[in-house]
Each structure stands twice: as structure tokens, then as C-alpha cells.
PDB file of C-alpha atoms and ligand atoms in Angstrom:
ATOM      1  CA  MET A   1      77.382  85.682  84.667  1.00 77.00           C
ATOM      2  CA  ASN A   2      76.216  88.743  82.740  1.00 91.00           C
ATOM      3  CA  ALA A   3      77.013  90.506  79.441  1.00 94.00           C
ATOM      4  CA  LEU A   4      79.487  92.776  81.141  1.00 95.00           C
ATOM      5  CA  ASP A   5      81.560  89.774  82.329  1.00 95.00           C
ATOM      6  CA  ILE A   6      81.708  88.502  78.716  1.00 96.00           C
ATOM      7  CA  LEU A   7      82.702  91.931  77.476  1.00 97.00           C
ATOM      8  CA  LEU A   8      85.443  92.332  80.118  1.00 97.00           C
ATOM      9  CA  TRP A   9      86.846  88.780  80.294  1.00 98.00           C
ATOM     10  CA  VAL A  10      86.299  87.464  76.743  1.00 97.00           C
ATOM     11  CA  ALA A  11      86.051  90.381  74.289  1.00 98.00           C
ATOM     12  CA  ALA A  12      88.474  92.843  75.911  1.00 98.00           C
ATOM     13  CA  PRO A  13      91.364  90.402  76.166  1.00 98.00           C
ATOM     14  CA  TYR A  14      91.163  89.454  72.451  1.00 98.00           C
ATOM     15  CA  VAL A  15      90.796  93.166  71.447  1.00 98.00           C
ATOM     16  CA  ALA A  16      93.867  94.018  73.591  1.00 98.00           C
ATOM     17  CA  LEU A  17      95.937  91.146  72.172  1.00 98.00           C
ATOM     18  CA  THR A  18      94.958  91.949  68.570  1.00 98.00           C
ATOM     19  CA  ALA A  19      95.924  95.599  69.128  1.00 98.00           C
ATOM     20  CA  PHE A  20      99.244  94.403  70.666  1.00 98.00           C
ATOM     21  CA  VAL A  21     100.126  92.106  67.733  1.00 98.00           C
ATOM     22  CA  LEU A  22      98.821  94.172  64.809  1.00 98.00           C
ATOM     23  CA  GLY A  23     100.043  97.390  66.438  1.00 97.00           C
ATOM     24  CA  HIS A  24     103.578  96.058  66.536  1.00 97.00           C
ATOM     25  CA  ILE A  25     103.438  94.946  62.900  1.00 97.00           C
ATOM     26  CA  TRP A  26     102.032  98.307  61.906  1.00 96.00           C
ATOM     27  CA  ARG A  27     104.683 100.196  63.912  1.00 96.00           C
ATOM     28  CA  TYR A  28     107.437  98.085  62.359  1.00 94.00           C
ATOM     29  CA  ARG A  29     106.222  98.684  58.850  1.00 95.00           C
ATOM     30  CA  TYR A  30     105.497 102.418  59.089  1.00 94.00           C
ATOM     31  CA  ASP A  31     107.738 103.696  61.884  1.00 92.00           C
ATOM     32  CA  LYS A  32     110.783 101.424  61.730  1.00 89.00           C
ATOM     33  CA  PHE A  33     113.179 104.257  62.535  1.00 88.00           C
ATOM     34  CA  GLY A  34     111.044 105.438  65.439  1.00 87.00           C
ATOM     35  CA  TRP A  35     111.255 101.980  66.996  1.00 87.00           C
ATOM     36  CA  THR A  36     113.303 103.038  69.967  1.00 83.00           C
ATOM     37  CA  THR A  37     113.418 103.688  73.731  1.00 84.00           C
ATOM     38  CA  ARG A  38     113.853 107.371  72.851  1.00 83.00           C
ATOM     39  CA  SER A  39     116.837 107.340  75.206  1.00 85.00           C
ATOM     40  CA  SER A  40     117.316 110.517  77.283  1.00 86.00           C
ATOM     41  CA  GLN A  41     120.578 109.453  78.924  1.00 86.00           C
ATOM     42  CA  MET A  42     122.450 112.367  77.320  1.00 86.00           C
ATOM     43  CA  TYR A  43     120.137 114.856  79.147  1.00 89.00           C
ATOM     44  CA  GLU A  44     120.428 113.387  82.589  1.00 88.00           C
ATOM     45  CA  SER A  45     122.151 110.342  84.043  1.00 89.00           C
ATOM     46  CA  ARG A  46     122.323 110.618  87.849  1.00 90.00           C
ATOM     47  CA  LEU A  47     118.671 109.686  88.500  1.00 93.00           C
ATOM     48  CA  LEU A  48     118.583 107.362  85.471  1.00 94.00           C
ATOM     49  CA  ARG A  49     121.500 105.318  86.902  1.00 93.00           C
ATOM     50  CA  VAL A  50     119.427 104.448  89.978  1.00 95.00           C
ATOM     51  CA  GLY A  51     115.846 104.408  88.588  1.00 95.00           C
ATOM     52  CA  SER A  52     116.452 102.463  85.482  1.00 94.00           C
ATOM     53  CA  PRO A  53     118.115  99.273  86.924  1.00 94.00           C
ATOM     54  CA  LEU A  54     115.730  99.345  89.920  1.00 96.00           C
ATOM     55  CA  PHE A  55     112.721  99.345  87.514  1.00 96.00           C
ATOM     56  CA  HIS A  56     114.132  96.916  84.914  1.00 95.00           C
ATOM     57  CA  PHE A  57     115.470  94.242  87.358  1.00 95.00           C
ATOM     58  CA  GLY A  58     112.278  94.593  89.415  1.00 96.00           C
ATOM     59  CA  ILE A  59     109.990  94.091  86.382  1.00 96.00           C
ATOM     60  CA  LEU A  60     112.056  91.150  85.205  1.00 95.00           C
ATOM     61  CA  VAL A  61     111.344  89.345  88.495  1.00 95.00           C
ATOM     62  CA  VAL A  62     107.672  90.413  88.321  1.00 96.00           C
ATOM     63  CA  ILE A  63     107.394  88.982  84.807  1.00 95.00           C
ATOM     64  CA  LEU A  64     109.026  85.740  85.881  1.00 95.00           C
ATOM     65  CA  GLY A  65     106.619  85.569  88.803  1.00 94.00           C
ATOM     66  CA  HIS A  66     103.642  86.038  86.463  1.00 95.00           C
ATOM     67  CA  VAL A  67     104.845  83.200  84.247  1.00 94.00           C
ATOM     68  CA  GLY A  68     105.164  80.981  87.312  1.00 91.00           C
ATOM     69  CA  GLY A  69     101.752  81.974  88.743  1.00 92.00           C
ATOM     70  CA  LEU A  70      99.615  82.473  85.635  1.00 95.00           C
ATOM     71  CA  VAL A  71     101.048  80.189  82.948  1.00 95.00           C
ATOM     72  CA  ILE A  72     102.125  77.166  84.972  1.00 93.00           C
ATOM     73  CA  PRO A  73      99.125  75.280  86.355  1.00 91.00           C
ATOM     74  CA  LYS A  74      98.958  74.617  90.094  1.00 90.00           C
ATOM     75  CA  SER A  75      98.832  70.874  89.454  1.00 90.00           C
ATOM     76  CA  TRP A  76     102.241  71.031  87.802  1.00 94.00           C
ATOM     77  CA  THR A  77     104.021  72.770  90.695  1.00 91.00           C
ATOM     78  CA  GLU A  78     102.337  70.298  93.090  1.00 90.00           C
ATOM     79  CA  ALA A  79     103.471  67.355  90.929  1.00 91.00           C
ATOM     80  CA  VAL A  80     107.110  68.424  91.523  1.00 91.00           C
ATOM     81  CA  GLY A  81     106.552  68.692  95.262  1.00 89.00           C
ATOM     82  CA  VAL A  82     105.941  72.484  95.632  1.00 87.00           C
ATOM     83  CA  GLY A  83     102.914  72.692  97.833  1.00 87.00           C
ATOM     84  CA  GLU A  84     100.500  75.611  98.174  1.00 85.00           C
ATOM     85  CA  GLU A  85     102.189  76.951 101.293  1.00 86.00           C
ATOM     86  CA  VAL A  86     105.737  77.010  99.847  1.00 89.00           C
ATOM     87  CA  TYR A  87     104.449  78.528  96.614  1.00 89.00           C
ATOM     88  CA  HIS A  88     102.458  81.084  98.478  1.00 88.00           C
ATOM     89  CA  LEU A  89     105.372  82.154 100.733  1.00 89.00           C
ATOM     90  CA  VAL A  90     107.855  82.495  97.811  1.00 90.00           C
ATOM     91  CA  ALA A  91     105.310  84.301  95.672  1.00 90.00           C
ATOM     92  CA  VAL A  92     104.337  86.789  98.348  1.00 90.00           C
ATOM     93  CA  VAL A  93     107.886  87.586  99.549  1.00 92.00           C
ATOM     94  CA  LEU A  94     109.569  87.648  96.162  1.00 93.00           C
ATOM     95  CA  GLY A  95     106.533  89.323  94.543  1.00 92.00           C
ATOM     96  CA  THR A  96     106.279  92.074  97.125  1.00 93.00           C
ATOM     97  CA  VAL A  97     110.063  92.857  97.105  1.00 96.00           C
ATOM     98  CA  ALA A  98     110.123  92.871  93.306  1.00 96.00           C
ATOM     99  CA  GLY A  99     106.914  94.896  93.062  1.00 95.00           C
ATOM    100  CA  VAL A 100     108.207  97.528  95.556  1.00 96.00           C
ATOM    101  CA  CYS A 101     111.542  97.806  93.624  1.00 97.00           C
ATOM    102  CA  THR A 102     109.621  98.173  90.315  1.00 97.00           C
ATOM    103  CA  LEU A 103     107.371 100.860  91.794  1.00 97.00           C
ATOM    104  CA  ALA A 104     110.265 102.755  93.422  1.00 97.00           C
ATOM    105  CA  GLY A 105     112.255 102.622  90.117  1.00 97.00           C
ATOM    106  CA  LEU A 106     109.228 103.890  88.171  1.00 97.00           C
ATOM    107  CA  ALA A 107     108.675 106.737  90.671  1.00 97.00           C
ATOM    108  CA  ILE A 108     112.289 107.863  90.205  1.00 97.00           C
ATOM    109  CA  LEU A 109     111.985 107.640  86.377  1.00 96.00           C
ATOM    110  CA  VAL A 110     108.699 109.573  86.284  1.00 96.00           C
ATOM    111  CA  TYR A 111     110.015 112.207  88.742  1.00 96.00           C
ATOM    112  CA  ARG A 112     113.028 112.615  86.486  1.00 95.00           C
ATOM    113  CA  ARG A 113     110.901 112.825  83.371  1.00 94.00           C
ATOM    114  CA  ARG A 114     108.769 115.542  84.892  1.00 94.00           C
ATOM    115  CA  THR A 115     111.483 117.673  86.497  1.00 94.00           C
ATOM    116  CA  VAL A 116     114.325 117.504  83.939  1.00 92.00           C
ATOM    117  CA  GLY A 117     113.244 119.977  81.201  1.00 91.00           C
ATOM    118  CA  PRO A 118     114.747 118.266  78.059  1.00 91.00           C
ATOM    119  CA  VAL A 119     113.528 114.856  79.236  1.00 90.00           C
ATOM    120  CA  PHE A 120     110.000 116.208  79.641  1.00 93.00           C
ATOM    121  CA  THR A 121     110.046 117.829  76.264  1.00 92.00           C
ATOM    122  CA  ALA A 122     111.068 114.482  74.704  1.00 88.00           C
ATOM    123  CA  THR A 123     108.038 112.722  76.131  1.00 90.00           C
ATOM    124  CA  THR A 124     105.249 111.991  73.687  1.00 90.00           C
ATOM    125  CA  ARG A 125     101.498 112.137  74.460  1.00 93.00           C
ATOM    126  CA  ASN A 126     101.223 108.382  74.011  1.00 93.00           C
ATOM    127  CA  ASP A 127     104.108 107.875  76.443  1.00 92.00           C
ATOM    128  CA  LYS A 128     102.319 109.971  79.097  1.00 95.00           C
ATOM    129  CA  LEU A 129      99.254 107.792  78.774  1.00 96.00           C
ATOM    130  CA  MET A 130     101.509 104.715  78.949  1.00 96.00           C
ATOM    131  CA  TYR A 131     103.148 105.902  82.242  1.00 97.00           C
ATOM    132  CA  VAL A 132      99.708 106.371  83.815  1.00 97.00           C
ATOM    133  CA  LEU A 133      98.618 102.831  82.782  1.00 98.00           C
ATOM    134  CA  LEU A 134     101.978 101.289  83.764  1.00 98.00           C
ATOM    135  CA  ALA A 135     101.903 102.883  87.212  1.00 97.00           C
ATOM    136  CA  ALA A 136      98.196 101.932  87.713  1.00 98.00           C
ATOM    137  CA  THR A 137      98.898  98.338  86.719  1.00 98.00           C
ATOM    138  CA  ILE A 138     101.917  98.026  89.122  1.00 97.00           C
ATOM    139  CA  VAL A 139     100.065  99.741  91.994  1.00 97.00           C
ATOM    140  CA  LEU A 140      96.981  97.610  91.579  1.00 97.00           C
ATOM    141  CA  GLY A 141      99.048  94.383  91.313  1.00 96.00           C
ATOM    142  CA  LEU A 142     100.947  95.259  94.421  1.00 95.00           C
ATOM    143  CA  ALA A 143      97.697  96.288  96.213  1.00 95.00           C
ATOM    144  CA  ALA A 144      96.071  93.003  95.234  1.00 94.00           C
ATOM    145  CA  THR A 145      99.040  91.060  96.675  1.00 92.00           C
ATOM    146  CA  VAL A 146      99.316  93.072  99.848  1.00 91.00           C
ATOM    147  CA  VAL A 147      95.546  93.285 100.599  1.00 91.00           C
ATOM    148  CA  ALA A 148      94.809  89.630  99.803  1.00 84.00           C
ATOM    149  CA  ASN A 149      97.987  87.797 100.702  1.00 79.00           C
ATOM    150  CA  VAL A 150     100.182  89.910 103.055  1.00 79.00           C
ATOM    151  CA  VAL A 151      97.690  91.507 105.432  1.00 83.00           C
ATOM    152  CA  GLY A 152      94.631  89.473 104.374  1.00 78.00           C
ATOM    153  CA  GLY A 153      93.759  85.849 105.022  1.00 80.00           C
ATOM    154  CA  GLY A 154      95.210  84.693 101.694  1.00 81.00           C
ATOM    155  CA  TYR A 155      93.625  84.354  98.261  1.00 89.00           C
ATOM    156  CA  ASP A 156      94.418  81.523  95.850  1.00 89.00           C
ATOM    157  CA  TYR A 157      94.441  83.319  92.511  1.00 93.00           C
ATOM    158  CA  ARG A 158      95.786  80.163  90.904  1.00 92.00           C
ATOM    159  CA  ALA A 159      92.314  78.725  91.150  1.00 92.00           C
ATOM    160  CA  THR A 160      90.586  81.681  89.405  1.00 95.00           C
ATOM    161  CA  VAL A 161      92.732  84.336  87.677  1.00 96.00           C
ATOM    162  CA  SER A 162      95.252  81.806  86.331  1.00 96.00           C
ATOM    163  CA  PRO A 163      92.715  79.411  84.641  1.00 96.00           C
ATOM    164  CA  TRP A 164      91.020  82.432  83.074  1.00 98.00           C
ATOM    165  CA  PHE A 165      94.341  83.785  81.781  1.00 98.00           C
ATOM    166  CA  ARG A 166      95.271  80.418  80.252  1.00 97.00           C
ATOM    167  CA  SER A 167      91.778  79.925  78.730  1.00 97.00           C
ATOM    168  CA  ILE A 168      92.348  83.045  76.584  1.00 97.00           C
ATOM    169  CA  PHE A 169      95.452  81.663  75.021  1.00 97.00           C
ATOM    170  CA  LEU A 170      93.991  78.214  74.637  1.00 97.00           C
ATOM    171  CA  LEU A 171      91.210  79.806  72.570  1.00 97.00           C
ATOM    172  CA  ARG A 172      88.589  78.422  74.945  1.00 96.00           C
ATOM    173  CA  PRO A 173      87.782  81.641  76.836  1.00 96.00           C
ATOM    174  CA  ASP A 174      86.189  81.017  80.249  1.00 95.00           C
ATOM    175  CA  PRO A 175      85.101  84.223  81.977  1.00 96.00           C
ATOM    176  CA  GLU A 176      83.482  82.436  84.898  1.00 95.00           C
ATOM    177  CA  PRO A 177      86.456  82.110  87.331  1.00 94.00           C
ATOM    178  CA  MET A 178      87.648  85.675  86.743  1.00 96.00           C
ATOM    179  CA  ALA A 179      84.157  87.210  87.199  1.00 95.00           C
ATOM    180  CA  GLY A 180      84.231  86.096  90.832  1.00 92.00           C
ATOM    181  CA  ALA A 181      87.779  87.251  91.649  1.00 95.00           C
ATOM    182  CA  PRO A 182      88.310  90.080  94.215  1.00 94.00           C
ATOM    183  CA  ILE A 183      87.967  93.560  92.774  1.00 96.00           C
ATOM    184  CA  LEU A 184      91.706  94.463  92.992  1.00 96.00           C
ATOM    185  CA  PHE A 185      92.662  91.499  90.899  1.00 97.00           C
ATOM    186  CA  ARG A 186      90.011  92.365  88.293  1.00 97.00           C
ATOM    187  CA  LEU A 187      91.092  96.025  88.174  1.00 98.00           C
ATOM    188  CA  HIS A 188      94.738  94.972  87.937  1.00 98.00           C
ATOM    189  CA  ALA A 189      94.016  92.692  84.925  1.00 98.00           C
ATOM    190  CA  LEU A 190      91.860  95.326  83.205  1.00 98.00           C
ATOM    191  CA  SER A 191      94.522  97.928  83.582  1.00 98.00           C
ATOM    192  CA  ALA A 192      97.092  95.438  82.186  1.00 98.00           C
ATOM    193  CA  LEU A 193      94.813  94.811  79.139  1.00 98.00           C
ATOM    194  CA  LEU A 194      94.637  98.548  78.440  1.00 98.00           C
ATOM    195  CA  LEU A 195      98.436  98.738  78.795  1.00 98.00           C
ATOM    196  CA  PHE A 196      98.839  95.890  76.294  1.00 98.00           C
ATOM    197  CA  ALA A 197      96.557  97.726  73.827  1.00 98.00           C
ATOM    198  CA  VAL A 198      98.565 101.000  73.845  1.00 97.00           C
ATOM    199  CA  TRP A 199     101.950  99.206  74.134  1.00 97.00           C
ATOM    200  CA  PRO A 200     102.928  99.220  70.377  1.00 96.00           C
ATOM    201  CA  PHE A 201     102.285 102.972  70.113  1.00 95.00           C
ATOM    202  CA  THR A 202     104.745 103.863  72.917  1.00 95.00           C
ATOM    203  CA  ARG A 203     108.417 103.593  73.818  1.00 93.00           C
ATOM    204  CA  LEU A 204     107.696 100.142  75.372  1.00 94.00           C
ATOM    205  CA  VAL A 205     108.242  98.600  71.852  1.00 94.00           C
ATOM    206  CA  HIS A 206     111.903  98.381  72.920  1.00 91.00           C
ATOM    207  CA  MET A 207     111.015  95.379  75.047  1.00 90.00           C
ATOM    208  CA  LEU A 208     110.712  93.168  71.946  1.00 88.00           C
ATOM    209  CA  THR A 209     114.115  94.271  70.650  1.00 85.00           C
ATOM    210  CA  ALA A 210     116.300  94.271  73.736  1.00 78.00           C
ATOM    211  CA  PRO A 211     119.880  94.506  72.445  1.00 77.00           C
ATOM    212  CA  VAL A 212     120.952  91.109  73.673  1.00 79.00           C
ATOM    213  CA  GLY A 213     123.594  90.958  70.922  1.00 79.00           C
ATOM    214  CA  TYR A 214     125.493  93.724  72.872  1.00 78.00           C
ATOM    215  CA  LEU A 215     126.700  90.987  75.198  1.00 78.00           C
ATOM    216  CA  THR A 216     128.681  89.248  72.455  1.00 83.00           C
ATOM    217  CA  ARG A 217     129.378  91.935  69.863  1.00 80.00           C
ATOM    218  CA  PRO A 218     132.994  93.058  69.245  1.00 78.00           C
ATOM    219  CA  TYR A 219     134.176  96.158  71.043  1.00 77.00           C
ATOM    220  CA  VAL A 220     133.741  99.500  69.413  1.00 75.00           C
ATOM    221  CA  ILE A 221     137.179 101.019  69.453  1.00 76.00           C
ATOM    222  CA  TYR A 222     137.361 104.752  70.061  1.00 74.00           C
ATOM    223  CA  ARG A 223     140.645 106.542  69.321  1.00 75.00           C
ATOM    224  CA  SER A 224     141.621 110.029  70.339  1.00 71.00           C
ATOM    225  CA  ARG A 225     142.731 112.404  67.695  1.00 71.00           C
ATOM    226  CA  ASP A 226     146.441 112.589  68.414  1.00 66.00           C
ATOM    227  CA  GLU A 227     148.605 115.390  67.240  1.00 69.00           C
ATOM    228  CA  ARG A 228     151.612 114.251  65.332  1.00 70.00           C
ATOM    229  CA  PRO A 229     153.788 115.884  62.728  1.00 70.00           C
ATOM    230  CA  ALA A 230     152.509 115.619  59.147  1.00 70.00           C
ATOM    231  CA  GLY A 231     153.479 112.394  57.428  1.00 72.00           C
ATOM    232  CA  GLU A 232     154.271 110.500  60.629  1.00 70.00           C
ATOM    233  CA  PRO A 233     152.331 107.185  60.877  1.00 68.00           C
ATOM    234  CA  PRO A 234     149.684 106.789  63.585  1.00 62.00           C
ATOM    235  CA  ARG A 235     150.797 105.686  67.001  1.00 61.00           C
ATOM    236  CA  ALA A 236     149.516 102.107  66.648  1.00 59.00           C
ATOM    237  CA  TRP A 237     151.728 101.545  63.624  1.00 52.00           C
ATOM    238  CA  ARG A 238     155.018 102.424  65.245  1.00 46.00           C
TER     239      ARG A 238
HETATM  240  C1  HEM B   1      96.332  90.253  82.182  1.00 54.77           C
HETATM  241  C2  HEM B   1      97.534  90.318  82.664  1.00 54.77           C
HETATM  242  C3  HEM B   1      97.898  90.163  84.084  1.00 54.77           C
HETATM  243  C4  HEM B   1      97.348  89.363  85.075  1.00 54.77           C
HETATM  244  C5  HEM B   1      96.152  88.363  84.824  1.00 54.77           C
HETATM  245  C6  HEM B   1      98.040  89.607  86.286  1.00 54.77           C
HETATM  246  C7  HEM B   1      97.744  88.946  87.541  1.00 54.77           C
HETATM  247  C8  HEM B   1      98.378  89.209  88.747  1.00 54.77           C
HETATM  248  C9  HEM B   1      98.162  88.431  89.941  1.00 54.77           C
HETATM  249  C10 HEM B   1      97.225  87.290  90.095  1.00 54.77           C
HETATM  250  C11 HEM B   1      98.958  88.996  90.886  1.00 54.77           C
HETATM  251  C12 HEM B   1      99.078  88.563  92.351  1.00 54.77           C
HETATM  252  C13 HEM B   1     100.359  87.844  92.632  1.00 54.77           C
HETATM  253  C14 HEM B   1     100.619  87.512  94.054  1.00 54.77           C
HETATM  254  O1  HEM B   1      99.805  87.906  94.883  1.00 54.77           O
HETATM  255  O2  HEM B   1     101.601  86.821  94.301  1.00 54.77           O
HETATM  256  C15 HEM B   1      99.672  90.072  90.316  1.00 54.77           C
HETATM  257  C16 HEM B   1     100.632  90.898  90.918  1.00 54.77           C
HETATM  258  C17 HEM B   1     101.339  91.926  90.350  1.00 54.77           C
HETATM  259  N1  HEM B   1     101.307  92.282  89.016  1.00 54.77           N
HETATM  260 FE1  HEM B   1     100.156  91.394  87.589  1.00 54.77          FE
HETATM  261  N2  HEM B   1      98.974  90.547  86.133  1.00 54.77           N
HETATM  262  C18 HEM B   1      98.942  90.938  84.752  1.00 54.77           C
HETATM  263  C19 HEM B   1      99.734  91.882  84.156  1.00 54.77           C
HETATM  264  C20 HEM B   1     100.700  92.615  84.815  1.00 54.77           C
HETATM  265  C21 HEM B   1     101.533  93.620  84.133  1.00 54.77           C
HETATM  266  C22 HEM B   1     101.520  93.960  82.643  1.00 54.77           C
HETATM  267  C23 HEM B   1     102.336  94.234  85.144  1.00 54.77           C
HETATM  268  C24 HEM B   1     103.401  95.317  85.059  1.00 54.77           C
HETATM  269  C25 HEM B   1     103.473  96.156  84.144  1.00 54.77           C
HETATM  270  C26 HEM B   1     101.975  93.579  86.377  1.00 54.77           C
HETATM  271  C27 HEM B   1     102.535  93.914  87.626  1.00 54.77           C
HETATM  272  C28 HEM B   1     102.245  93.301  88.831  1.00 54.77           C
HETATM  273  C29 HEM B   1     102.885  93.630  90.111  1.00 54.77           C
HETATM  274  C30 HEM B   1     104.005  94.709  90.340  1.00 54.77           C
HETATM  275  C31 HEM B   1     102.317  92.761  91.061  1.00 54.77           C
HETATM  276  C32 HEM B   1     102.669  92.669  92.554  1.00 54.77           C
HETATM  277  C33 HEM B   1     103.298  91.405  92.936  1.00 54.77           C
HETATM  278  C34 HEM B   1     104.454  90.973  92.101  1.00 54.77           C
HETATM  279  O3  HEM B   1     105.468  91.730  92.112  1.00 54.77           O
HETATM  280  O4  HEM B   1     104.359  89.951  91.413  1.00 54.77           O
HETATM  281  N3  HEM B   1     100.999  92.634  86.133  1.00 54.77           N
HETATM  282  N4  HEM B   1      99.334  90.174  88.932  1.00 54.77           N
END
């Protein structure tokens, strides 16, 4: 293992995570009212109606897949009777379908952002960088899956990438397993680290404040302005 491996797989993850955490705190303190998706729905909704759910449901499944593959150790899934073959099949099928949906959704959203004038004007410089990193991360993740596990002979990333990933959060960083992983997996993780570092300075901050309360909040009642003779009580009171 050389100095570059330590830089990439020990120093870079902690720099990215520090930027992620402190960046969010900074953004909340100094740009509370800019903490938003910068919604552009009022400019265009036809493409948004297709692209947005495709991307968001896709990425939700991708995230759940990453929790299952990176956070949960292989020994745990095996202890509950999920063998390598079953895990592998589910991960590859579900992961590929979810990855393709996410990428297709993102392609529609980026096309819309570039071609609809007011939406493009409302795109910040940081957001443009974020879209490049987001697309690169998704393409590289999908490429790693397809090259290694769909058309290739199969690669058990739960023996290399996953222990490295967990070692970072357990504060016992171990670059060794990641240093030997196939190049697409390494590029995918690096691109993800860059994405995490710029995350707080982009519209992605909305992920931490998803309006879950919308599901249970009372209705907002809209009333039309009815025309009635002066002095007559509103309709609802009659
Ligand atoms: C350091 C953080 C990350 C690591 C270590 C990592 C690791 C991996 C690994 C090992 C795979 C292969 C899964 C398989 O073959 O079944 C994968 C696939 C994938 N990753 Fe990541 N990933 C990270 C972050 C991200 C992020 C932030 C995104 C999206 C923004 C992402 C999107 C994808 C996609 C779309 C795939 C294709 C397969 C699927 O849909 O799960 N990854 N990643």
C-alpha cells in the first residue's frame, strides 16, 4: 500500500464527511432561507412529472441497496440464511433496475433543466457541478455493477468495498481492502466522496428536510372569491 492509497481511502473520506457535516451546519446558520430544492415546478411540469418520480423512487431503492450491501456485514445476512448466491441475484437484478430508473430520471431532469429557459436560468453554478458529480457517481456505480456482476464473472464487493466503508465510520480506517478493488468501484466511491463534499452547498440539502409532515398535516383549504351582494354572509355560513 502506498501514500496515495492512504490519501484516497483514509484522508479523503474524512475530509468529505467533515465538509458534509460542517457544510450543512454552516448552510443552516447562514443561509436558512436558501435551504430549499429551488423548485421549478411553476416553469414546467410535463417533464418534471415523469423525471422526478423516476429519479426519486429509483434513488430510494439504490440507497436501501447500499445500506444492505455496505452497512450490513456479509456474516449477518448469512446468519439469517441469505446465502451469497441469493444476495448476489437480488442485488444485481434490483440494483440494475433501480440504477437504470435513477439514470433515466436524471437524464430527463437534466434535459429539462438545459432546454427550458427559466429552469436553466434558475440553476446555480454549484448545482451544475453537483449534476456532473451526481451523474458520474450513478454511471460509475451502474458500470461497476454491469461490468463486474452482470456481464462479468462476478465480484464480491462485500469482501472489500464494504469492510473499508464500515472501517471509516468505526474510526478504524483500513485502506487495504479498497486499494485492491476493481477500478470502476474505486472511481465510483471517489466520485461519491466528491459529491458528499459539495452536497451542503447545493439544492441536495433538501434531502435532510424531506417534508414528511405533509403526509399528516391538515388540509390547506382554498376558497374561491365568490361574488355576492354586499352584506350577505359567505356561502359556508348559510
Ligand atoms: C462512498 C460511497 C459509496 C460506495 C462505497 C458505493 C459502493 C457501491 C457498490 C459496491 C456498488 C455495486 C453494487 C452491486 O453491484 O450490486 C454500487 C452501485 C451503485 N451505486 Fe454506489 N456507492 C457509494 C455511493 C453512491 C452514491 C452517493 C450514489 C448515488 C448518488 C450511488 C449510486 C450507485 C448506483 C446507481 C449503483 C448501481 C447499482 C445499484 O443501483 O445499486 N452510490 N455502489
